[in-house]
PDB file of C-alpha atoms in Angstrom:
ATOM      1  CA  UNK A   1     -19.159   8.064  20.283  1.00  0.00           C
ATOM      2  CA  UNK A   2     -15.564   9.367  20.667  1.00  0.00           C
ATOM      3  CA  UNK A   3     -14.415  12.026  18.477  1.00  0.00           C
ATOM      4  CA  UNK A   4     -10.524  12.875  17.468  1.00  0.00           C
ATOM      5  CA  UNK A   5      -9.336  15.869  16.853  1.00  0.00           C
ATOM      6  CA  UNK A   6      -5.297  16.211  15.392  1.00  0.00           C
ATOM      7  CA  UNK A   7      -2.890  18.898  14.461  1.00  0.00           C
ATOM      8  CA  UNK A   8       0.701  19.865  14.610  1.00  0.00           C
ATOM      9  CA  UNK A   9       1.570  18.396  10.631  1.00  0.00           C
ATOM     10  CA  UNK A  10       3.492  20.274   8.252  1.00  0.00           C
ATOM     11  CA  UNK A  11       6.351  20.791   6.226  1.00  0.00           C
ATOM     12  CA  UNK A  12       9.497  20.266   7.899  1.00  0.00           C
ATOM     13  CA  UNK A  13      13.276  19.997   6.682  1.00  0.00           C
ATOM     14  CA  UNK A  14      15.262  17.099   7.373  1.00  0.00           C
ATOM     15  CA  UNK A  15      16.665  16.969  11.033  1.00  0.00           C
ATOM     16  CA  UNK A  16      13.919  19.236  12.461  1.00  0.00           C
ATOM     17  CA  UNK A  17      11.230  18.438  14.995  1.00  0.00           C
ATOM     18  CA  UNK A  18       7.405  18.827  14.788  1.00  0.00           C
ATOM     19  CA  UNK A  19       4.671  17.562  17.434  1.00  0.00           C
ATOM     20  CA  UNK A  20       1.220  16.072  16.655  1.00  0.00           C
ATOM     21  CA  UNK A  21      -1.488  16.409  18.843  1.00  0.00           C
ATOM     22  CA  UNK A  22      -4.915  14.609  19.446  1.00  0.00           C
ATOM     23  CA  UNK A  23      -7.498  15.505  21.715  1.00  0.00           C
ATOM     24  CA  UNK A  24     -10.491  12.821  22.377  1.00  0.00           C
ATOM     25  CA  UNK A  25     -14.068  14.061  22.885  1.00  0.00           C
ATOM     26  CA  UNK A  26     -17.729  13.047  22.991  1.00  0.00           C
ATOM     27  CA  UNK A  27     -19.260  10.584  25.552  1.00  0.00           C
ATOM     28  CA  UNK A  28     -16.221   9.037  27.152  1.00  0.00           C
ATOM     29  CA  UNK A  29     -16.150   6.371  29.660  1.00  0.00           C
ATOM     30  CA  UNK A  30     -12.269   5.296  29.471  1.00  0.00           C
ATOM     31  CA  UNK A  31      -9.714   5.428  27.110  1.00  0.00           C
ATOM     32  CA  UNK A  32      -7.291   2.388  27.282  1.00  0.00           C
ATOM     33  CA  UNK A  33      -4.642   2.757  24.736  1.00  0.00           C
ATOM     34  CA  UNK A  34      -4.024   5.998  22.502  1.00  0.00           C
ATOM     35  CA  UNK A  35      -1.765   5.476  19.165  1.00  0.00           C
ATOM     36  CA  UNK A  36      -0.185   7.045  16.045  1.00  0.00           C
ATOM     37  CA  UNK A  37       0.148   5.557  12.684  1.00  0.00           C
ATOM     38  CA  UNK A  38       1.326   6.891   9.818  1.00  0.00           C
ATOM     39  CA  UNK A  39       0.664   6.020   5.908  1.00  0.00           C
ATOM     40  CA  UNK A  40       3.322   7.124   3.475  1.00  0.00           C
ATOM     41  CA  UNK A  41       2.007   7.270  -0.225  1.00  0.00           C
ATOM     42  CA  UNK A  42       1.176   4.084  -1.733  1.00  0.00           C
ATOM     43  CA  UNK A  43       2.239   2.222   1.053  1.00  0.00           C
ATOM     44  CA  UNK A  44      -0.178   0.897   4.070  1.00  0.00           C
ATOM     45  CA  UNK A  45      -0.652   2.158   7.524  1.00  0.00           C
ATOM     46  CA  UNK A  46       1.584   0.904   9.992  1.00  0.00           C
ATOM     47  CA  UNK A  47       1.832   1.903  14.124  1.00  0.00           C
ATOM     48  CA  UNK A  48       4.721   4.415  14.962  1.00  0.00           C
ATOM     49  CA  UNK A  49       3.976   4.593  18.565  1.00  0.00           C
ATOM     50  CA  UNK A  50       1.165   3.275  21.647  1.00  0.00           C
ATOM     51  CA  UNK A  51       1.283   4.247  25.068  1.00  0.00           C
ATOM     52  CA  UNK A  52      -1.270   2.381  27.440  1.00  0.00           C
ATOM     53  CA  UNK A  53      -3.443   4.087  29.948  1.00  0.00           C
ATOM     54  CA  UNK A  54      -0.764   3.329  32.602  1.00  0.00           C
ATOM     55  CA  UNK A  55       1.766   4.792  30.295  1.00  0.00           C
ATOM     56  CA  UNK A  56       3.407   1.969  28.998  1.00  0.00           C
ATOM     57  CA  UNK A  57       5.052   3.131  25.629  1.00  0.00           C
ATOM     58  CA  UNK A  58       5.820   0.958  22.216  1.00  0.00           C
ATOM     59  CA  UNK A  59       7.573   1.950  19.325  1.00  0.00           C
ATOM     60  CA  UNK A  60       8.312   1.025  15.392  1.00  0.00           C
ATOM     61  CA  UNK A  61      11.891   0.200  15.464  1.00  0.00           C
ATOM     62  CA  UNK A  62      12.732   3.035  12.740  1.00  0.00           C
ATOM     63  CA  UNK A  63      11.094   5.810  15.235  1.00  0.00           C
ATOM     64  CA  UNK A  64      12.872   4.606  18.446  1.00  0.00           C
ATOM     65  CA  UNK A  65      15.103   7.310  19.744  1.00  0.00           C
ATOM     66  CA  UNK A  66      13.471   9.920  17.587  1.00  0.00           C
ATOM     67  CA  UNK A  67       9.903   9.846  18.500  1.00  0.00           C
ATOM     68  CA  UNK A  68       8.372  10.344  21.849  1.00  0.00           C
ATOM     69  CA  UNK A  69       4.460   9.607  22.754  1.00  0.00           C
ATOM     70  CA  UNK A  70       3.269  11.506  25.822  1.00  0.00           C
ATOM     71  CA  UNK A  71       0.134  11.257  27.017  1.00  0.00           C
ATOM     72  CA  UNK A  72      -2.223  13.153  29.373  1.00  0.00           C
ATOM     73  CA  UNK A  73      -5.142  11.487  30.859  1.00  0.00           C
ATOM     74  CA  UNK A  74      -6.741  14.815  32.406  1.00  0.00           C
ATOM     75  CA  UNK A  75      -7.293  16.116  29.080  1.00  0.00           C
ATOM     76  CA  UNK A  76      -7.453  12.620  27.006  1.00  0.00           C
ATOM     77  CA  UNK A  77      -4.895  14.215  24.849  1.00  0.00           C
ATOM     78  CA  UNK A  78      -2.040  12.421  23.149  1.00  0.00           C
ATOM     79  CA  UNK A  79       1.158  13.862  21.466  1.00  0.00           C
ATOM     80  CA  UNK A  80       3.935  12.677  19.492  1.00  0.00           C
ATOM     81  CA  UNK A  81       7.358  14.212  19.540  1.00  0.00           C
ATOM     82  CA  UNK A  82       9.376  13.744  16.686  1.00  0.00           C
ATOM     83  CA  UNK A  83      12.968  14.893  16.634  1.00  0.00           C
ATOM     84  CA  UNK A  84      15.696  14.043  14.079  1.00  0.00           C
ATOM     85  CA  UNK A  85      13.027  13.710  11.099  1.00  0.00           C
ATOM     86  CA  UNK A  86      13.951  12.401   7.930  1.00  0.00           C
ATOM     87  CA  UNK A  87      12.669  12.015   4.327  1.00  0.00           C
ATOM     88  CA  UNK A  88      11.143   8.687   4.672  1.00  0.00           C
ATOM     89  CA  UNK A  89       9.226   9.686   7.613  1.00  0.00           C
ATOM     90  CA  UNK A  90       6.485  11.900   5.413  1.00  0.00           C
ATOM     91  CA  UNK A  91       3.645  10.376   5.734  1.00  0.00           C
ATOM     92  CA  UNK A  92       0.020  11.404   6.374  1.00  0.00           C
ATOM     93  CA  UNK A  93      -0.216  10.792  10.484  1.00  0.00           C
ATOM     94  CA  UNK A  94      -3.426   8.957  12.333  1.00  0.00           C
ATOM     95  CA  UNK A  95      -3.981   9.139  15.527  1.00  0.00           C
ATOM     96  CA  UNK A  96      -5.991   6.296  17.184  1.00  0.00           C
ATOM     97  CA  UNK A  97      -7.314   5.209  20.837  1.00  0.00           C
ATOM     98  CA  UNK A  98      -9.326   2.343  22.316  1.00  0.00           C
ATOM     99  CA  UNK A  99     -11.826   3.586  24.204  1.00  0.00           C
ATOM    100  CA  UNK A 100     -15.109   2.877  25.347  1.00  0.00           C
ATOM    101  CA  UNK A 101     -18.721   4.866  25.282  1.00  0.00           C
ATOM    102  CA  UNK A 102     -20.679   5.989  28.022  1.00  0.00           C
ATOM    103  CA  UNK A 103     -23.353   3.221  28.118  1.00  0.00           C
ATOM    104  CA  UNK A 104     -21.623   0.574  26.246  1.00  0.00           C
ATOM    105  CA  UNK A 105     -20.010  -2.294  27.136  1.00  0.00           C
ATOM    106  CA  UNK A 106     -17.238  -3.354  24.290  1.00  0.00           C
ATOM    107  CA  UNK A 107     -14.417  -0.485  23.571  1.00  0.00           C
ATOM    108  CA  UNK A 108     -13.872   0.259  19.977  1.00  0.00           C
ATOM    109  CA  UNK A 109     -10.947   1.472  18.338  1.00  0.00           C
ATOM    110  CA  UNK A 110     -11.875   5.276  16.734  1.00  0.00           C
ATOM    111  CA  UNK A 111      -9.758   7.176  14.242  1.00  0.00           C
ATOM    112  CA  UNK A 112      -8.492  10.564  13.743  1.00  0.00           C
ATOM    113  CA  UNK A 113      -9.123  12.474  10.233  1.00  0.00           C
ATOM    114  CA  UNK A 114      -4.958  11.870   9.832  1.00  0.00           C
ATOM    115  CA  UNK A 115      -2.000  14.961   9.528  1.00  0.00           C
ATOM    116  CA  UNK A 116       0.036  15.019   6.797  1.00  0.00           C
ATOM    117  CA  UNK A 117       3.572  15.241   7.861  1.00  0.00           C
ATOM    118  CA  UNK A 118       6.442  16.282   5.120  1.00  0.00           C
ATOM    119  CA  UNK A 119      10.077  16.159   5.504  1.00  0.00           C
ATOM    120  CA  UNK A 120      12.172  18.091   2.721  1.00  0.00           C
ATOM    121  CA  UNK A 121      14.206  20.156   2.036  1.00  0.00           C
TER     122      UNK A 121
END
């Protein structure tokens, strides 16, 4: 099993920065790719940023420029940089990886217990 652990949300005023964080432990064998997703109220929860285990990077076209997923495989930790923030960008924050078990064969995709992230003034 792969456990996620996430912090860095808060309450933030429009055009400042905050960074998330998730950490991965338990019985790792490899994590492939590590993600955030957010999920604004009412609304469902769409990917703001992947970055693959060769650190490959993807983003939602209303985070590019603003957001920036780093990634450190020493520590299986993933963070997300996010500069510029606005009102529409509060949302409660996931974090997610693909990653596979020690002893198992297929990876699974695990999820973090989510940030929320508020931008207002």
């Amino acid at each position: 099993q792969v456990q996620l652990v996430e912090s860095g949300g808060g309450l933030v005023q429009p055009g400042g920065s905050l960074t998330l964080s998730c950490t991965a432990s338990g019985s790792i064998d490899g994590i492939y790719t590590m993600s955030w997703y957010r999920q604004a109220a009412g609304k469902q929860r769409d990917m703001v940023a992947t970055i693959t285990a060769g650190g490959s990077t993807n983003y939602a076209e209303y985070v590019k420029g603003r957001f920036t997923i780093f990634r450190d495989n020493t520590k299986n930790t993933v963070r997300l940089q996010m500069n510029s923030l606005k009102p529409e960008d509060t949302a409660v924050y996931y974090c997610n990886v693909f990653a596979k078990s020690i002893g198992t064969v297929t990876p699974y995709y695990y999820w973090g217990q989510g940030t929320q992230v508020t931008v207002s003034s």
